[in-house]
CSV table of C-alpha atoms in Angstrom, one decimal:
chain,number,residue,atom,x,y,z
A,230,MET,CA,-50.4,-14.3,-7.3
A,231,LEU,CA,-48.8,-11.6,-9.3
A,232,PHE,CA,-48.4,-9.5,-6.2
A,233,ARG,CA,-46.6,-12.4,-4.5
A,234,ILE,CA,-44.3,-12.8,-7.4
A,235,PHE,CA,-43.6,-9.0,-7.3
A,236,ILE,CA,-42.8,-9.2,-3.6
A,237,CYS,CA,-40.4,-12.1,-4.1
A,238,VAL,CA,-38.6,-10.4,-7.0
A,239,MET,CA,-38.2,-7.2,-4.9
A,240,THR,CA,-36.9,-9.2,-2.0
A,241,VAL,CA,-34.3,-10.9,-4.2
A,242,LEU,CA,-33.3,-7.5,-5.6
A,243,CYS,CA,-33.0,-6.0,-2.2
A,244,LEU,CA,-30.9,-8.9,-0.9
A,245,TYR,CA,-28.6,-8.7,-4.0
A,246,ALA,CA,-28.2,-4.9,-3.5
A,247,VAL,CA,-27.2,-5.5,0.2
A,248,TYR,CA,-24.8,-8.2,-0.9
A,249,SER,CA,-23.2,-6.0,-3.5
A,250,ILE,CA,-22.8,-3.1,-1.0
A,251,VAL,CA,-21.2,-5.5,1.6
A,252,LYS,CA,-18.9,-7.0,-1.1
A,253,ILE,CA,-17.7,-3.5,-2.2
A,254,ARG,CA,-17.1,-2.4,1.4
A,255,ASN,CA,-15.1,-5.6,2.0
A,256,PHE,CA,-13.1,-5.1,-1.2
A,257,TYR,CA,-11.9,-1.7,-0.1
A,258,ALA,CA,-11.3,-2.8,3.4
A,259,ASP,CA,-9.0,-5.6,2.1
A,260,ILE,CA,-7.1,-3.1,0.0
A,261,ARG,CA,-6.6,-0.8,3.1
A,262,ASN,CA,-5.6,-3.6,5.4
A,263,PRO,CA,-2.4,-5.3,4.3
A,264,ALA,CA,-1.2,-8.6,5.7
A,265,ALA,CA,2.0,-6.8,6.7
A,266,GLU,CA,0.5,-4.5,9.4
A,267,PHE,CA,3.8,-2.8,10.0
A,268,THR,CA,3.4,-1.0,6.6
A,269,VAL,CA,0.7,1.2,8.0
A,270,LYS,CA,1.6,4.8,9.1
A,271,ASN,CA,-0.6,6.7,11.6
A,272,PRO,CA,-2.6,3.6,12.4
A,273,ASP,CA,-3.8,5.1,15.7
A,274,SER,CA,-4.7,8.5,14.3
A,275,PRO,CA,-8.0,10.1,15.5
A,276,ARG,CA,-10.2,8.7,12.7
A,277,ASN,CA,-13.6,10.1,13.6
A,278,HIS,CA,-15.0,6.7,12.5
A,279,ASN,CA,-14.2,7.6,8.9
A,280,PRO,CA,-10.5,8.2,8.4
A,281,LEU,CA,-9.0,9.3,5.1
A,282,THR,CA,-6.7,6.5,3.9
A,283,ILE,CA,-4.0,6.7,1.3
A,284,VAL,CA,-2.8,3.4,-0.1
A,285,GLU,CA,0.4,3.4,-2.2
A,286,PHE,CA,1.7,0.5,-4.3
A,287,VAL,CA,5.4,1.0,-4.0
A,288,ASN,CA,8.0,0.2,-6.6
A,289,TYR,CA,11.5,0.8,-5.2
A,290,ASP,CA,13.2,0.4,-8.6
A,291,CYS,CA,11.6,3.4,-10.2
A,292,GLY,CA,13.0,6.9,-9.7
A,293,TYR,CA,9.8,8.6,-10.9
A,294,CYS,CA,7.9,6.5,-8.3
A,295,ALA,CA,10.4,7.5,-5.6
A,296,ALA,CA,9.5,11.2,-6.0
A,297,THR,CA,5.8,10.4,-5.7
A,298,HIS,CA,6.5,8.2,-2.7
A,299,LEU,CA,8.3,11.1,-0.9
A,300,VAL,CA,5.5,13.5,-1.5
A,301,LEU,CA,3.0,11.0,0.0
A,302,LEU,CA,5.2,10.4,3.0
A,303,ASP,CA,5.8,14.1,3.6
A,304,TYR,CA,2.0,14.8,3.5
A,305,THR,CA,1.1,12.0,5.9
A,306,GLU,CA,3.9,13.1,8.3
A,307,ASP,CA,2.3,16.6,8.4
A,308,ASN,CA,-1.2,15.2,8.6
A,309,PRO,CA,-1.3,12.5,11.3
A,310,ASP,CA,-5.1,12.2,11.0
A,311,VAL,CA,-4.5,10.6,7.6
A,312,VAL,CA,-3.8,6.8,7.5
A,313,TYR,CA,-1.1,5.9,5.0
A,314,VAL,CA,-0.6,2.3,3.8
A,315,ALA,CA,2.6,1.3,1.9
A,316,ARG,CA,2.2,-1.8,-0.2
A,317,PRO,CA,5.6,-2.8,-1.6
A,318,VAL,CA,4.9,-4.9,-4.7
A,319,PRO,CA,7.4,-7.4,-6.1
A,320,TYR,CA,7.3,-6.0,-9.6
A,321,ALA,CA,9.3,-7.9,-12.2
A,322,ASN,CA,11.3,-4.9,-13.4
A,323,GLY,CA,15.0,-4.6,-12.4
A,324,ASN,CA,15.6,-5.0,-8.7
A,325,ALA,CA,12.0,-4.2,-7.7
A,326,GLU,CA,11.1,-7.7,-6.6
A,327,GLN,CA,14.2,-8.1,-4.4
A,328,LYS,CA,13.8,-4.7,-2.9
A,329,ALA,CA,10.2,-5.3,-2.0
A,330,LYS,CA,11.3,-8.5,-0.2
A,331,VAL,CA,14.1,-6.7,1.6
A,332,VAL,CA,11.9,-4.0,3.0
A,333,LEU,CA,9.2,-6.5,4.1
A,334,ALA,CA,11.9,-8.6,5.8
A,335,ALA,CA,13.2,-5.5,7.6
A,336,GLY,CA,9.6,-5.0,8.8
A,337,LEU,CA,9.8,-8.3,10.7
A,338,GLN,CA,12.5,-6.7,12.8
A,339,GLY,CA,10.5,-3.4,13.3
A,340,LYS,CA,12.7,-1.6,10.7
A,341,PHE,CA,10.3,-1.3,7.8
A,342,TRP,CA,10.3,2.5,7.7
A,343,ASP,CA,14.1,2.7,8.1
A,344,MET,CA,14.6,0.3,5.1
A,345,ASP,CA,11.9,2.2,3.2
A,346,LYS,CA,13.9,5.4,3.5
A,347,VAL,CA,17.1,3.7,2.4
A,348,LEU,CA,15.5,2.0,-0.6
A,349,THR,CA,13.7,5.1,-1.7
A,350,GLU,CA,17.1,6.8,-2.1
A,351,TYR,CA,19.2,3.8,-3.2
A,352,THR,CA,19.5,2.9,-6.9
A,353,GLY,CA,22.1,0.1,-6.7
A,354,PRO,CA,21.7,-3.6,-6.4
A,355,VAL,CA,20.6,-5.3,-3.2
A,356,ASP,CA,23.8,-7.4,-2.7
A,357,GLU,CA,25.7,-8.7,0.3
A,358,LYS,CA,27.5,-5.4,0.9
A,359,PHE,CA,24.2,-3.4,0.9
A,360,LEU,CA,22.6,-5.9,3.3
A,361,SER,CA,25.4,-6.0,5.8
A,362,GLU,CA,26.0,-2.2,5.8
A,363,THR,CA,22.3,-1.4,6.2
A,364,ALA,CA,21.7,-4.1,8.8
A,365,ALA,CA,24.7,-2.7,10.8
A,366,LEU,CA,23.4,0.9,10.4
A,367,TYR,CA,20.0,0.1,11.8
A,368,GLU,CA,21.0,-2.6,14.2
A,369,MET,CA,19.3,-5.4,12.5
A,370,ASP,CA,20.1,-9.1,12.7
A,371,LEU,CA,21.8,-9.7,9.4
A,372,GLU,CA,21.3,-13.5,9.3
A,373,LYS,CA,17.7,-13.2,10.2
A,374,LEU,CA,17.2,-10.5,7.5
A,375,LYS,CA,18.7,-12.7,4.8
A,376,THR,CA,16.7,-15.7,5.9
A,377,ASP,CA,13.4,-13.7,6.1
A,378,ILE,CA,13.9,-12.3,2.6
A,379,ASN,CA,13.1,-15.8,1.2
A,380,GLY,CA,10.9,-16.9,4.0
A,381,ASN,CA,7.2,-17.7,4.1
A,382,ASP,CA,6.1,-14.5,5.9
A,383,VAL,CA,7.7,-12.2,3.3
A,384,PHE,CA,6.4,-14.3,0.5
A,385,LYS,CA,2.9,-14.0,2.0
A,386,PHE,CA,3.2,-10.3,2.4
A,387,ALA,CA,4.5,-9.7,-1.1
A,388,GLN,CA,1.8,-11.9,-2.7
A,389,ASP,CA,-0.9,-10.0,-0.7
A,390,ASN,CA,0.3,-6.7,-2.1
A,391,ALA,CA,0.6,-8.1,-5.6
A,392,HIS,CA,-2.9,-9.5,-5.4
A,393,ALA,CA,-4.3,-6.2,-4.1
A,394,SER,CA,-2.6,-4.4,-7.1
A,395,GLN,CA,-4.1,-6.9,-9.5
A,396,ARG,CA,-7.6,-6.6,-8.0
A,397,LEU,CA,-7.5,-2.9,-8.7
A,398,GLY,CA,-6.3,-3.5,-12.3
A,399,LEU,CA,-3.1,-1.5,-11.9
A,400,GLU,CA,-0.7,-1.8,-14.8
A,401,THR,CA,1.8,1.0,-14.2
A,402,THR,CA,3.5,2.8,-11.3
A,403,PRO,CA,3.4,5.1,-9.5
A,404,ALA,CA,0.0,4.1,-8.3
A,405,PHE,CA,-1.9,5.1,-5.2
A,406,MET,CA,-5.5,5.3,-3.9
A,407,ILE,CA,-7.0,8.1,-1.9
A,408,GLY,CA,-10.3,7.0,-0.4
A,409,LYS,CA,-11.7,5.0,-3.3
A,410,MET,CA,-10.2,7.0,-6.1
A,411,ILE,CA,-7.2,5.5,-7.9
A,412,TYR,CA,-4.4,7.6,-9.3
A,413,GLN,CA,-1.6,6.6,-11.8
A,414,PRO,CA,-0.1,10.0,-12.6
A,415,ASP,CA,1.9,10.4,-15.8
A,416,ALA,CA,3.5,13.6,-14.5
A,417,PRO,CA,5.5,14.2,-11.3
A,418,LEU,CA,3.2,14.5,-8.3
A,419,THR,CA,3.5,17.8,-6.4
A,420,LEU,CA,2.2,18.6,-2.9
A,421,SER,CA,-0.4,20.9,-4.3
A,422,ASP,CA,-1.6,18.1,-6.6
A,423,LEU,CA,-1.9,15.8,-3.6
A,424,ILE,CA,-3.7,18.4,-1.5
A,425,ARG,CA,-6.2,19.0,-4.3
A,426,MET,CA,-6.8,15.2,-4.6
A,427,VAL,CA,-7.4,14.9,-0.9
A,428,HIS,CA,-9.8,17.8,-0.9
A,429,LEU,CA,-11.8,16.2,-3.8
A,430,GLU,CA,-12.1,13.0,-1.7
A,431,GLN,CA,-13.1,14.9,1.5
A,432,ASN,CA,-15.7,17.0,-0.2
A,433,LYS,CA,-17.6,14.1,-1.8
């Protein structure tokens, strides 16, 4: 009788362990796979079945964050085997929420990375003048852009990114994840810092 109880207990523990492993894997898979698929850079890279993925939670209204963003982008441009995921989050500070919506709306016209570049360097308000000039520069449909900013798709994308940030317990920016390691640096990120972080993840 005791043996049967022992077997039952061990079976339950094993099932719980498997469930926990699957749950953790699904958690990180969700973080790495945004609803807005156009925010993924190098999605078709040679992944060797286990690609290194960097996920950044982007705040376009933070100069300190912009410097970090550029370092991450430069690194992934030079390392096409690394998958990079940008998750613009509608933070409540300043113009961050509106800028997140604008870049996601541009993504619906295939212009996410163009708008990302502009907003990383731009510190002013997202007003009519900015939208019309940027839309003209990158040959976007201005009326569609303005409609999409407050549309259901952009709302869904922004909420998905905000939810991912909350699930990780992120409270400050800049914030990014390399593999399963979360970083919220309190000093400017340098390329050498990033290379060291990547090596730590790769050598686990």
